[in-house]
């Protein structure tokens, strides 16, 4: 399997929203991107603020851009803030250093896409993403 | 009614995809934006090219930017090409002068959002958008 | 009430300038945006520097982008500087983490716009904004 | 006299809106810029679309950028479309080649600012701008 399908992307978002509802999260925005960083599906729950589409997309595309989760990018940013800050302006969708952006891999460990979530704490955003990926029968990058 | 809800946005996309399937359209990409031009929901069907998210969004946000459908913007572009070309660089999401971007209005005629579609001919893109808006019980701007 | 009108925007600016004069503030620049982050009215007092229009707008649009006042964004920036810094490049008008950007809400707590001020200290900028919103009979987000 | 004051900018907008009301124009958006192309005052009438602030500003700043009215830039664009199109991306606020952007000059013919209007036809936009400049006791560039 080498490509993420729209049906899978929609399943990821539905399950991530379900997880968010179960945990009592604030309204979430979730973006699912293909391996090239291009949007497949996005949904923003009611009463979310206006930058959420960009933050969700940037968490996911930043992860693809650097090959690690946005949680690891946050750790990189703590150690090398100016390096990470320099990447935003040269990345088409920006790079947001906060948990909630996770790469999806195939059985060989190759990236086939990424998911980004925003709206609650970064910790909860990431939990919802991981629940969504698992519910769709897919694998997050370790 | 003054705001477009996620449930409505998803209903628009589902019905527009249904219309596309019925007409035998190529894979479609559809974006639903709020009145301020911010994404509520987006879906890109399998085997679509990478710029589709931006084209769908730009058709819808260009309509909101100028207050008329992207079909009318295409007519403006035929008469005044340099004027319309000058708007892309000053509009956050660009302005795409081709049918398929339609404003949704409330009972008073005020914009509450917009839908943009791309993938087939502009004519068909617009037909799918109009079918989606109607199926969700909403009104396109006349 | 679901939309901010030009008459209200002008009233906000007039009252905010009145507050600034009373407190002996330096020349102020004040922007009033609709819920989507688009400018309704702006005024820059004589002898203000050239970036003031952008700072005033970015305080207000940053507040709408994240759903909290620019004072809270300043607090977020103190805790997570690289996260907040990453948002500027992906936000159409930027995000300025300093008090003086306040969301206006309707009776249900939904954003109907925002006001941003710059020119004096951030504390005073915010006081003038709050005075302006109150004088126009509107509600700031708590 | 070498500087445009906020009081004058507000007078220009008020008189231009008055002219628009008299002629039955659609809702107008009017920007007044200083000689450096930086916003002094802006107002957008109710029920205007979202790109109006940028179009009004770009008509005025394009005029200052090239030293002629946006009506003349439209004539240049008819003769040399690719040249004029190339200027938008390198100009901070863009260049919109359509009448409605007029430079204000002092007694020596030096630019002290510019006004840009959008919302009705370019012809009417410009008539409102000229009425506003005259009402404020100022001179448009010939």
Coordinates of C-alpha atoms in Angstrom, one line a residue:
Chain A
X1 CA 0.0 0.0 0.0
X2 CA 1.5 3.3 -1.0
X3 CA -1.2 5.9 -1.0
X4 CA -3.6 7.3 1.4
X5 CA -7.2 7.3 0.1
X6 CA -9.9 9.9 0.8
X7 CA -12.0 7.2 2.5
X8 CA -9.2 6.6 4.9
X9 CA -8.6 10.3 5.5
X10 CA -12.3 10.8 6.3
X11 CA -12.2 7.8 8.7
X12 CA -9.2 9.2 10.5
X13 CA -10.9 12.6 11.0
X14 CA -14.2 10.9 12.2
X15 CA -12.3 8.7 14.7
X16 CA -10.2 11.6 15.9
X17 CA -13.3 13.7 16.5
X18 CA -14.8 10.8 18.4
X19 CA -11.8 10.6 20.6
X20 CA -11.9 14.4 21.2
X21 CA -15.6 14.1 22.2
X22 CA -14.9 11.3 24.6
X23 CA -12.1 13.3 26.3
X24 CA -14.2 16.5 26.4
X25 CA -11.7 18.3 24.1
X26 CA -12.4 21.8 22.8
X27 CA -13.5 22.1 19.1
X28 CA -10.8 20.5 16.9
X29 CA -9.5 21.1 13.4
X30 CA -7.9 18.2 11.6
X31 CA -6.0 18.0 8.4
X32 CA -4.9 14.9 6.5
X33 CA -2.2 15.3 3.9
X34 CA -0.7 12.9 1.3
X35 CA 3.0 12.1 1.2
X36 CA 3.8 15.2 -0.8
X37 CA 2.2 17.4 1.9
X38 CA -0.9 18.2 -0.1
X39 CA -4.3 18.3 1.6
X40 CA -6.6 15.3 1.1
X41 CA -9.3 16.2 3.7
X42 CA -9.9 18.8 6.4
X43 CA -12.6 19.5 8.9
X44 CA -13.0 22.3 11.4
X45 CA -15.5 21.9 14.2
X46 CA -18.0 24.7 15.0
X47 CA -16.7 27.6 17.1
X48 CA -13.0 27.2 16.2
X49 CA -10.9 30.3 15.5
X50 CA -9.8 31.3 12.0
X51 CA -6.1 30.2 11.9
X52 CA -7.0 26.5 12.8
X53 CA -6.9 25.3 9.2
X54 CA -3.3 26.6 8.8
X55 CA -2.1 25.3 12.2
X56 CA -3.5 21.8 11.6
X57 CA -2.0 21.8 8.1
X58 CA 1.4 23.2 9.3
X59 CA 1.7 20.6 12.0
X60 CA 1.2 17.8 9.5
X61 CA 3.3 19.3 6.7
X62 CA 6.1 20.3 9.0
X63 CA 6.3 16.7 10.1
X64 CA 6.6 15.5 6.5
X65 CA 9.0 18.4 5.8
X66 CA 11.5 17.2 8.5
X67 CA 10.6 13.5 8.6
X68 CA 9.6 13.4 12.3
X69 CA 6.5 14.2 14.3
X70 CA 5.7 17.8 15.3
X71 CA 6.3 16.7 18.9
X72 CA 9.9 16.0 17.9
X73 CA 10.1 19.3 16.1
X74 CA 9.0 21.0 19.4
X75 CA 11.9 19.3 21.1
X76 CA 14.2 20.5 18.3
X77 CA 12.8 24.0 18.8
X78 CA 13.6 23.9 22.5
X79 CA 17.2 23.1 21.7
X80 CA 17.7 25.1 18.5
X81 CA 15.0 27.8 18.4
X82 CA 16.5 29.9 15.6
X83 CA 17.0 26.9 13.4
X84 CA 13.4 25.8 13.6
X85 CA 12.1 29.4 13.3
X86 CA 14.1 29.7 10.1
X87 CA 12.2 26.8 8.5
X88 CA 8.7 28.4 8.6
X89 CA 9.3 31.0 6.0
X90 CA 10.9 28.6 3.5
X91 CA 8.2 25.9 3.9
X92 CA 5.1 26.3 1.8
X93 CA 2.7 25.7 4.7
X94 CA 5.0 26.7 7.6
X95 CA 6.3 24.5 10.4
X96 CA 4.5 24.6 13.7
X97 CA 6.7 23.1 16.6
X98 CA 4.0 21.6 18.8
X99 CA 2.7 18.0 19.2
X100 CA -0.3 17.0 17.1
X101 CA 1.3 16.4 13.7
X102 CA 2.0 12.7 13.0
X103 CA 3.4 10.9 10.0
X104 CA 1.5 7.8 8.7
X105 CA 3.8 5.0 7.4
X106 CA 3.3 1.9 5.3
X107 CA 4.6 -1.6 6.4
X108 CA 8.1 -0.7 5.2
X109 CA 8.2 2.5 7.3
X110 CA 7.8 4.8 4.3
X111 CA 5.7 8.0 4.7
X112 CA 2.3 7.8 3.0
X113 CA 0.9 10.9 4.5
X114 CA 0.4 12.9 7.8
X115 CA -2.3 14.1 10.1
X116 CA -2.3 17.4 12.0
X117 CA -4.7 18.5 14.8
X118 CA -5.2 21.7 16.8
X119 CA -7.8 23.1 19.1
X120 CA -7.1 21.6 22.6
X121 CA -3.7 21.1 24.3
X122 CA -0.9 19.7 22.1
X123 CA -1.0 16.5 24.1
X124 CA -4.7 16.0 23.5
X125 CA -4.4 17.0 19.9
X126 CA -1.8 14.3 19.4
X127 CA -3.9 11.7 21.3
X128 CA -6.8 12.3 19.0
X129 CA -4.6 12.0 15.9
X130 CA -3.2 8.7 17.1
X131 CA -6.7 7.4 17.8
X132 CA -7.7 8.4 14.4
X133 CA -4.8 6.7 12.6
X134 CA -5.3 3.5 14.7
X135 CA -9.1 3.5 14.0
X136 CA -8.4 3.6 10.2
X137 CA -6.1 0.6 10.5
X138 CA -3.0 2.6 9.7
X139 CA 0.4 3.0 11.3
X140 CA 1.9 6.1 12.9
X141 CA 5.7 6.6 12.4
X142 CA 7.5 5.4 15.5
Chain B
X1 CA -29.2 31.7 10.3
X2 CA -25.9 33.5 10.2
X3 CA -23.2 30.9 10.3
X4 CA -22.3 27.8 8.3
X5 CA -21.8 24.7 10.4
X6 CA -19.5 21.8 9.8
X7 CA -22.4 19.4 9.4
X8 CA -23.7 21.6 6.6
X9 CA -20.3 21.8 5.0
X10 CA -19.9 18.0 5.0
X11 CA -23.4 17.7 3.6
X12 CA -22.5 20.0 0.7
X13 CA -19.4 18.1 -0.2
X14 CA -21.2 14.7 0.0
X15 CA -24.0 15.9 -2.3
X16 CA -21.6 17.6 -4.7
X17 CA -19.6 14.3 -5.0
X18 CA -22.9 12.5 -5.5
X19 CA -23.7 14.8 -8.4
X20 CA -20.2 14.4 -9.8
X21 CA -20.5 10.6 -9.7
X22 CA -23.9 10.8 -11.4
X23 CA -22.6 12.9 -14.2
X24 CA -19.4 10.9 -14.6
X25 CA -17.1 13.7 -13.6
X26 CA -13.4 13.3 -13.1
X27 CA -12.2 13.2 -9.5
X28 CA -13.3 16.4 -7.7
X29 CA -11.8 18.6 -4.9
X30 CA -14.3 20.7 -3.0
X31 CA -13.7 23.4 -0.4
X32 CA -16.3 25.0 1.9
X33 CA -15.3 28.3 3.5
X34 CA -17.0 30.5 6.1
X35 CA -18.0 34.1 5.4
X36 CA -14.5 35.3 6.2
X37 CA -12.9 33.0 3.7
X38 CA -11.6 30.5 6.2
X39 CA -11.8 26.7 5.5
X40 CA -14.5 24.7 7.2
X41 CA -14.2 21.5 5.3
X42 CA -12.3 20.1 2.3
X43 CA -12.1 16.8 0.5
X44 CA -10.1 15.7 -2.5
X45 CA -11.1 12.6 -4.4
X46 CA -8.5 9.9 -5.2
X47 CA -6.3 10.5 -8.2
X48 CA -6.5 14.3 -8.1
X49 CA -3.5 16.5 -8.8
X50 CA -1.6 18.4 -6.1
X51 CA -2.8 22.0 -6.6
X52 CA -6.5 21.1 -6.4
X53 CA -6.8 22.1 -2.7
X54 CA -5.6 25.6 -3.6
X55 CA -7.7 25.9 -6.8
X56 CA -10.9 24.9 -4.9
X57 CA -10.1 27.3 -2.1
X58 CA -9.2 30.1 -4.4
X59 CA -12.4 29.8 -6.4
X60 CA -14.5 30.1 -3.2
X61 CA -12.4 32.8 -1.5
X62 CA -12.1 34.8 -4.7
X63 CA -15.9 34.8 -4.9
X64 CA -16.1 36.1 -1.3
X65 CA -13.3 38.6 -2.0
X66 CA -15.2 40.3 -4.8
X67 CA -18.8 39.5 -3.8
X68 CA -19.7 37.6 -6.9
X69 CA -19.3 34.0 -8.2
X70 CA -16.1 32.9 -9.8
X71 CA -18.1 32.5 -13.0
X72 CA -18.7 36.3 -13.0
X73 CA -15.0 36.8 -12.1
X74 CA -14.2 34.8 -15.3
X75 CA -16.4 37.2 -17.3
X76 CA -14.6 40.2 -15.6
X77 CA -11.3 38.6 -16.5
X78 CA -12.3 38.3 -20.2
X79 CA -13.1 42.0 -20.3
X80 CA -10.3 43.3 -18.0
X81 CA -7.6 40.7 -17.8
X82 CA -4.9 42.8 -16.1
X83 CA -7.3 44.0 -13.4
X84 CA -8.3 40.5 -12.4
X85 CA -4.7 39.3 -12.6
X86 CA -3.7 42.1 -10.2
X87 CA -6.0 40.7 -7.5
X88 CA -4.2 37.4 -7.0
X89 CA -1.1 38.8 -5.4
X90 CA -3.1 40.9 -2.9
X91 CA -5.6 38.1 -2.0
X92 CA -4.5 35.7 0.8
X93 CA -5.7 32.6 -1.2
X94 CA -5.5 34.0 -4.7
X95 CA -8.4 34.6 -7.2
X96 CA -9.1 31.9 -9.8
X97 CA -11.3 33.3 -12.6
X98 CA -13.3 30.1 -13.6
X99 CA -16.7 28.9 -12.8
X100 CA -17.1 26.6 -9.7
X101 CA -16.9 29.1 -6.9
X102 CA -20.3 30.1 -5.5
X103 CA -21.3 32.2 -2.5
X104 CA -23.9 30.9 0.0
X105 CA -26.3 33.5 1.3
X106 CA -28.8 33.7 4.2
X107 CA -32.4 34.7 3.8
X108 CA -31.4 38.4 3.8
X109 CA -28.9 37.8 1.0
X110 CA -25.8 38.2 3.2
X111 CA -22.9 35.9 2.5
X112 CA -22.5 33.2 5.1
X113 CA -19.8 31.2 3.2
X114 CA -18.7 29.9 -0.2
X115 CA -18.0 26.6 -2.0
X116 CA -15.3 26.0 -4.6
X117 CA -14.9 22.9 -6.8
X118 CA -12.3 21.8 -9.3
X119 CA -11.4 18.7 -11.2
X120 CA -13.8 18.5 -14.2
X121 CA -14.8 21.3 -16.6
X122 CA -15.7 24.6 -14.9
X123 CA -19.3 24.1 -16.0
X124 CA -19.5 20.7 -14.3
X125 CA -17.6 21.9 -11.2
X126 CA -20.3 24.6 -10.8
X127 CA -23.2 22.2 -11.3
X128 CA -21.8 20.0 -8.6
X129 CA -21.4 22.9 -6.2
X130 CA -25.0 24.1 -6.9
X131 CA -26.3 20.6 -6.3
X132 CA -24.4 20.4 -3.0
X133 CA -25.7 23.7 -1.8
X134 CA -29.3 22.8 -2.7
X135 CA -29.0 19.4 -1.1
X136 CA -27.9 21.0 2.2
X137 CA -31.0 23.2 2.1
X138 CA -29.0 26.4 1.6
X139 CA -29.2 29.2 -1.0
X140 CA -26.6 30.2 -3.6
X141 CA -26.1 33.9 -4.3
X142 CA -28.1 34.9 -7.4
Chain C
X1 CA -26.7 40.8 16.4
X2 CA -24.2 39.0 14.3
X3 CA -22.3 41.6 12.4
X4 CA -20.2 44.6 13.2
X5 CA -21.3 47.7 11.3
X6 CA -19.1 50.5 10.1
X7 CA -20.9 53.0 12.3
X8 CA -20.0 50.8 15.4
X9 CA -16.4 50.5 14.2
X10 CA -16.1 54.3 13.9
X11 CA -17.6 54.7 17.3
X12 CA -15.1 52.3 18.8
X13 CA -12.2 54.2 17.3
X14 CA -13.5 57.6 18.4
X15 CA -14.0 56.5 22.0
X16 CA -10.6 54.7 22.1
X17 CA -8.9 57.9 20.9
X18 CA -10.9 59.9 23.5
X19 CA -9.6 57.5 26.2
X20 CA -6.1 57.9 24.8
X21 CA -6.3 61.7 25.0
X22 CA -7.6 61.6 28.5
X23 CA -4.7 59.4 29.7
X24 CA -2.1 61.4 27.7
X25 CA -1.2 58.5 25.5
X26 CA 1.2 58.8 22.5
X27 CA -0.4 58.9 19.1
X28 CA -2.5 55.7 18.6
X29 CA -3.4 53.6 15.6
X30 CA -6.6 51.5 15.8
X31 CA -7.9 48.8 13.5
X32 CA -11.4 47.3 13.7
X33 CA -11.9 43.9 11.9
X34 CA -14.9 41.8 11.1
X35 CA -15.2 38.2 12.4
X36 CA -13.2 36.9 9.4
X37 CA -10.3 39.2 10.1
X38 CA -11.0 41.8 7.3
X39 CA -10.6 45.5 8.0
X40 CA -13.8 47.6 8.5
X41 CA -12.1 50.8 9.8
X42 CA -8.7 52.1 10.6
X43 CA -7.3 55.4 11.8
X44 CA -3.7 56.4 12.6
X45 CA -3.1 59.6 14.6
X46 CA -0.6 62.2 13.4
X47 CA 3.1 61.5 14.1
X48 CA 2.8 57.7 14.2
X49 CA 5.4 55.5 12.6
X50 CA 4.8 53.6 9.4
X51 CA 4.3 50.0 10.6
X52 CA 1.4 51.0 13.0
X53 CA -1.3 49.9 10.5
X54 CA 0.2 46.4 10.4
X55 CA 0.8 46.1 14.1
X56 CA -2.8 47.2 15.0
X57 CA -4.2 44.9 12.4
X58 CA -2.0 41.9 13.5
X59 CA -3.0 42.3 17.1
X60 CA -6.6 42.1 16.2
X61 CA -6.3 39.4 13.5
X62 CA -4.0 37.3 15.7
X63 CA -6.7 37.4 18.4
X64 CA -9.3 36.1 16.0
X65 CA -6.8 33.6 14.6
X66 CA -6.3 31.9 17.9
X67 CA -9.6 32.8 19.6
X68 CA -8.0 34.7 22.5
X69 CA -6.9 38.3 23.2
X70 CA -3.4 39.3 22.1
X71 CA -2.6 39.7 25.9
X72 CA -3.1 35.9 26.2
X73 CA -1.0 35.4 23.1
X74 CA 1.8 37.3 24.8
X75 CA 1.5 34.9 27.8
X76 CA 1.6 32.0 25.4
X77 CA 4.7 33.5 23.8
X78 CA 6.4 33.8 27.1
X79 CA 5.9 30.0 27.7
X80 CA 6.3 28.8 24.2
X81 CA 8.1 31.4 22.1
X82 CA 8.9 29.2 19.1
X83 CA 5.3 28.0 18.8
X84 CA 3.9 31.5 18.7
X85 CA 6.8 32.7 16.4
X86 CA 5.8 29.9 14.0
X87 CA 2.3 31.3 13.5
X88 CA 3.3 34.6 12.0
X89 CA 4.4 33.2 8.6
X90 CA 1.2 31.1 8.2
X91 CA -1.2 33.9 9.2
X92 CA -2.2 36.4 6.5
X93 CA -1.7 39.4 8.7
X94 CA 0.8 38.0 11.1
X95 CA 0.4 37.5 14.9
X96 CA 1.7 40.1 17.3
X97 CA 2.0 38.8 20.9
X98 CA 1.3 42.0 22.9
X99 CA -1.8 43.3 24.7
X100 CA -4.0 45.6 22.7
X101 CA -5.9 43.1 20.5
X102 CA -9.4 42.2 21.8
X103 CA -12.2 40.1 20.3
X104 CA -15.7 41.5 20.3
X105 CA -18.4 38.9 21.0
X106 CA -22.2 38.8 20.7
X107 CA -24.6 37.8 23.5
X108 CA -23.9 34.1 22.8
X109 CA -20.1 34.6 23.1
X110 CA -19.4 34.2 19.4
X111 CA -16.8 36.5 17.8
X112 CA -18.2 39.2 15.6
X113 CA -14.9 41.1 15.2
X114 CA -11.9 42.4 16.9
X115 CA -10.1 45.6 17.7
X116 CA -6.3 46.2 17.7
X117 CA -4.4 49.3 19.0
X118 CA -0.8 50.3 19.1
X119 CA 1.2 53.4 19.9
X120 CA 1.5 53.6 23.6
X121 CA 2.4 50.8 26.1
X122 CA 0.5 47.6 25.5
X123 CA -1.3 48.1 28.8
X124 CA -2.6 51.5 27.6
X125 CA -3.3 50.3 24.1
X126 CA -5.6 47.6 25.6
X127 CA -7.3 50.1 28.0
X128 CA -8.1 52.3 25.1
X129 CA -9.5 49.3 23.1
X130 CA -11.7 48.2 26.0
X131 CA -13.0 51.8 26.5
X132 CA -13.8 52.0 22.8
X133 CA -15.7 48.7 22.8
X134 CA -17.7 49.6 25.9
X135 CA -18.5 53.1 24.6
X136 CA -20.0 51.4 21.4
X137 CA -22.2 49.3 23.6
X138 CA -20.4 46.1 22.7
X139 CA -18.9 43.2 24.6
X140 CA -15.2 42.2 24.8
X141 CA -14.5 38.5 25.0
X142 CA -13.8 37.6 28.6
Chain D
X1 CA 2.2 71.9 3.6
X2 CA 3.9 68.6 3.4
X3 CA 1.9 66.1 5.3
X4 CA -1.6 64.7 5.2
X5 CA -3.3 64.8 8.6
X6 CA -5.7 62.2 10.0
X7 CA -8.4 64.9 10.2
X8 CA -8.0 65.6 6.5
X9 CA -8.0 61.8 5.7
X10 CA -11.3 61.4 7.6
X11 CA -12.8 64.4 5.8
X12 CA -11.8 62.9 2.4
X13 CA -13.6 59.6 3.3
X14 CA -16.7 61.4 4.6
X15 CA -17.1 63.5 1.5
X16 CA -16.4 60.6 -0.8
X17 CA -19.1 58.5 0.9
X18 CA -21.4 61.5 0.6
X19 CA -20.7 61.7 -3.1
X20 CA -21.3 57.9 -3.4
X21 CA -24.6 58.2 -1.6
X22 CA -25.7 61.1 -3.9
X23 CA -24.9 59.0 -7.0
X24 CA -26.5 55.9 -5.6
X25 CA -23.2 54.0 -5.6
X26 CA -22.9 50.5 -4.2
X27 CA -21.1 50.2 -0.8
X28 CA -17.7 51.8 -1.0
X29 CA -14.3 51.1 0.6
X30 CA -11.9 54.0 0.8
X31 CA -8.3 54.1 1.9
X32 CA -6.1 57.2 2.5
X33 CA -2.4 56.8 2.5
X34 CA 0.5 59.1 3.3
X35 CA 3.3 59.9 0.8
X36 CA 5.2 56.7 1.8
X37 CA 2.2 54.5 1.0
X38 CA 1.3 53.8 4.6
X39 CA -2.4 53.8 5.7
X40 CA -3.7 56.8 7.5
X41 CA -7.4 56.0 7.5
X42 CA -9.7 53.4 6.0
X43 CA -13.5 52.7 6.0
X44 CA -15.5 49.9 4.4
X45 CA -19.3 50.4 4.2
X46 CA -21.6 47.6 5.3
X47 CA -22.2 44.7 2.9
X48 CA -18.9 45.1 1.1
X49 CA -16.9 42.0 0.1
X50 CA -13.7 40.9 1.9
X51 CA -11.0 42.0 -0.6
X52 CA -12.1 45.6 -0.7
X53 CA -9.6 46.9 1.9
X54 CA -6.8 45.5 -0.2
X55 CA -8.2 46.8 -3.5
X56 CA -8.7 50.3 -2.2
X57 CA -5.2 50.3 -0.7
X58 CA -3.6 48.8 -3.8
X59 CA -5.2 51.5 -6.1
X60 CA -3.7 54.2 -3.9
X61 CA -0.3 52.6 -3.3
X62 CA 0.0 51.6 -6.9
X63 CA -0.5 55.2 -7.8
X64 CA 2.2 56.4 -5.4
X65 CA 4.4 53.5 -6.6
X66 CA 4.4 54.7 -10.2
X67 CA 3.7 58.4 -9.7
X68 CA 0.5 58.4 -11.7
X69 CA -3.2 57.7 -11.0
X70 CA -4.5 54.2 -11.2
X71 CA -6.5 55.3 -14.2
X72 CA -3.2 55.9 -16.0
X73 CA -1.9 52.6 -14.8
X74 CA -4.9 50.9 -16.4
X75 CA -3.9 52.6 -19.7
X76 CA -0.4 51.4 -19.3
X77 CA -1.7 47.9 -18.6
X78 CA -3.7 48.0 -21.8
X79 CA -0.5 48.7 -23.7
X80 CA 1.9 46.7 -21.7
X81 CA 0.0 44.1 -19.7
X82 CA 3.0 41.9 -18.7
X83 CA 5.0 44.9 -17.5
X84 CA 2.2 46.0 -15.2
X85 CA 1.4 42.5 -14.1
X86 CA 5.0 42.1 -13.0
X87 CA 4.8 45.0 -10.6
X88 CA 2.1 43.5 -8.3
X89 CA 4.3 40.8 -6.7
X90 CA 7.2 43.3 -6.1
X91 CA 5.0 46.0 -4.6
X92 CA 4.2 45.6 -0.9
X93 CA 0.5 46.3 -1.4
X94 CA 0.1 45.3 -5.0
X95 CA -0.8 47.4 -8.0
X96 CA -4.4 47.4 -9.2
X97 CA -4.8 48.9 -12.8
X98 CA -8.2 50.4 -12.5
X99 CA -9.4 54.0 -12.0
X100 CA -10.1 55.0 -8.4
X101 CA -6.6 55.7 -7.1
X102 CA -5.5 59.3 -7.1
X103 CA -2.4 61.1 -5.8
X104 CA -2.8 64.2 -3.6
X105 CA -0.2 66.9 -4.2
X106 CA 0.9 70.0 -2.4
X107 CA 1.1 73.5 -4.1
X108 CA 4.5 72.5 -5.6
X109 CA 3.1 69.4 -7.1
X110 CA 4.8 67.0 -4.7
X111 CA 2.9 63.9 -3.6
X112 CA 1.7 64.1 0.0
X113 CA -0.5 61.0 -0.1
X114 CA -3.1 59.2 -2.1
X115 CA -6.7 58.0 -2.0
X116 CA -8.1 54.7 -3.3
X117 CA -11.7 53.7 -3.6
X118 CA -13.5 50.5 -4.7
X119 CA -17.0 49.1 -4.7
X120 CA -18.8 50.6 -7.7
X121 CA -17.6 51.1 -11.3
X122 CA -14.0 52.4 -11.6
X123 CA -15.4 55.6 -13.1
X124 CA -17.6 56.2 -10.1
X125 CA -15.0 55.1 -7.6
X126 CA -12.7 57.9 -9.0
X127 CA -15.5 60.5 -9.0
X128 CA -16.0 59.9 -5.3
X129 CA -12.3 60.1 -4.6
X130 CA -12.0 63.4 -6.5
X131 CA -15.1 64.8 -4.6
X132 CA -13.5 63.7 -1.4
X133 CA -10.1 65.4 -2.2
X134 CA -11.8 68.6 -3.3
X135 CA -14.1 68.7 -0.2
X136 CA -11.0 68.5 2.0
X137 CA -9.5 71.5 0.3
X138 CA -6.7 69.5 -1.3
X139 CA -5.4 69.0 -4.8
X140 CA -5.4 65.9 -6.9
X141 CA -2.3 65.3 -9.1
X142 CA -3.2 66.5 -12.7

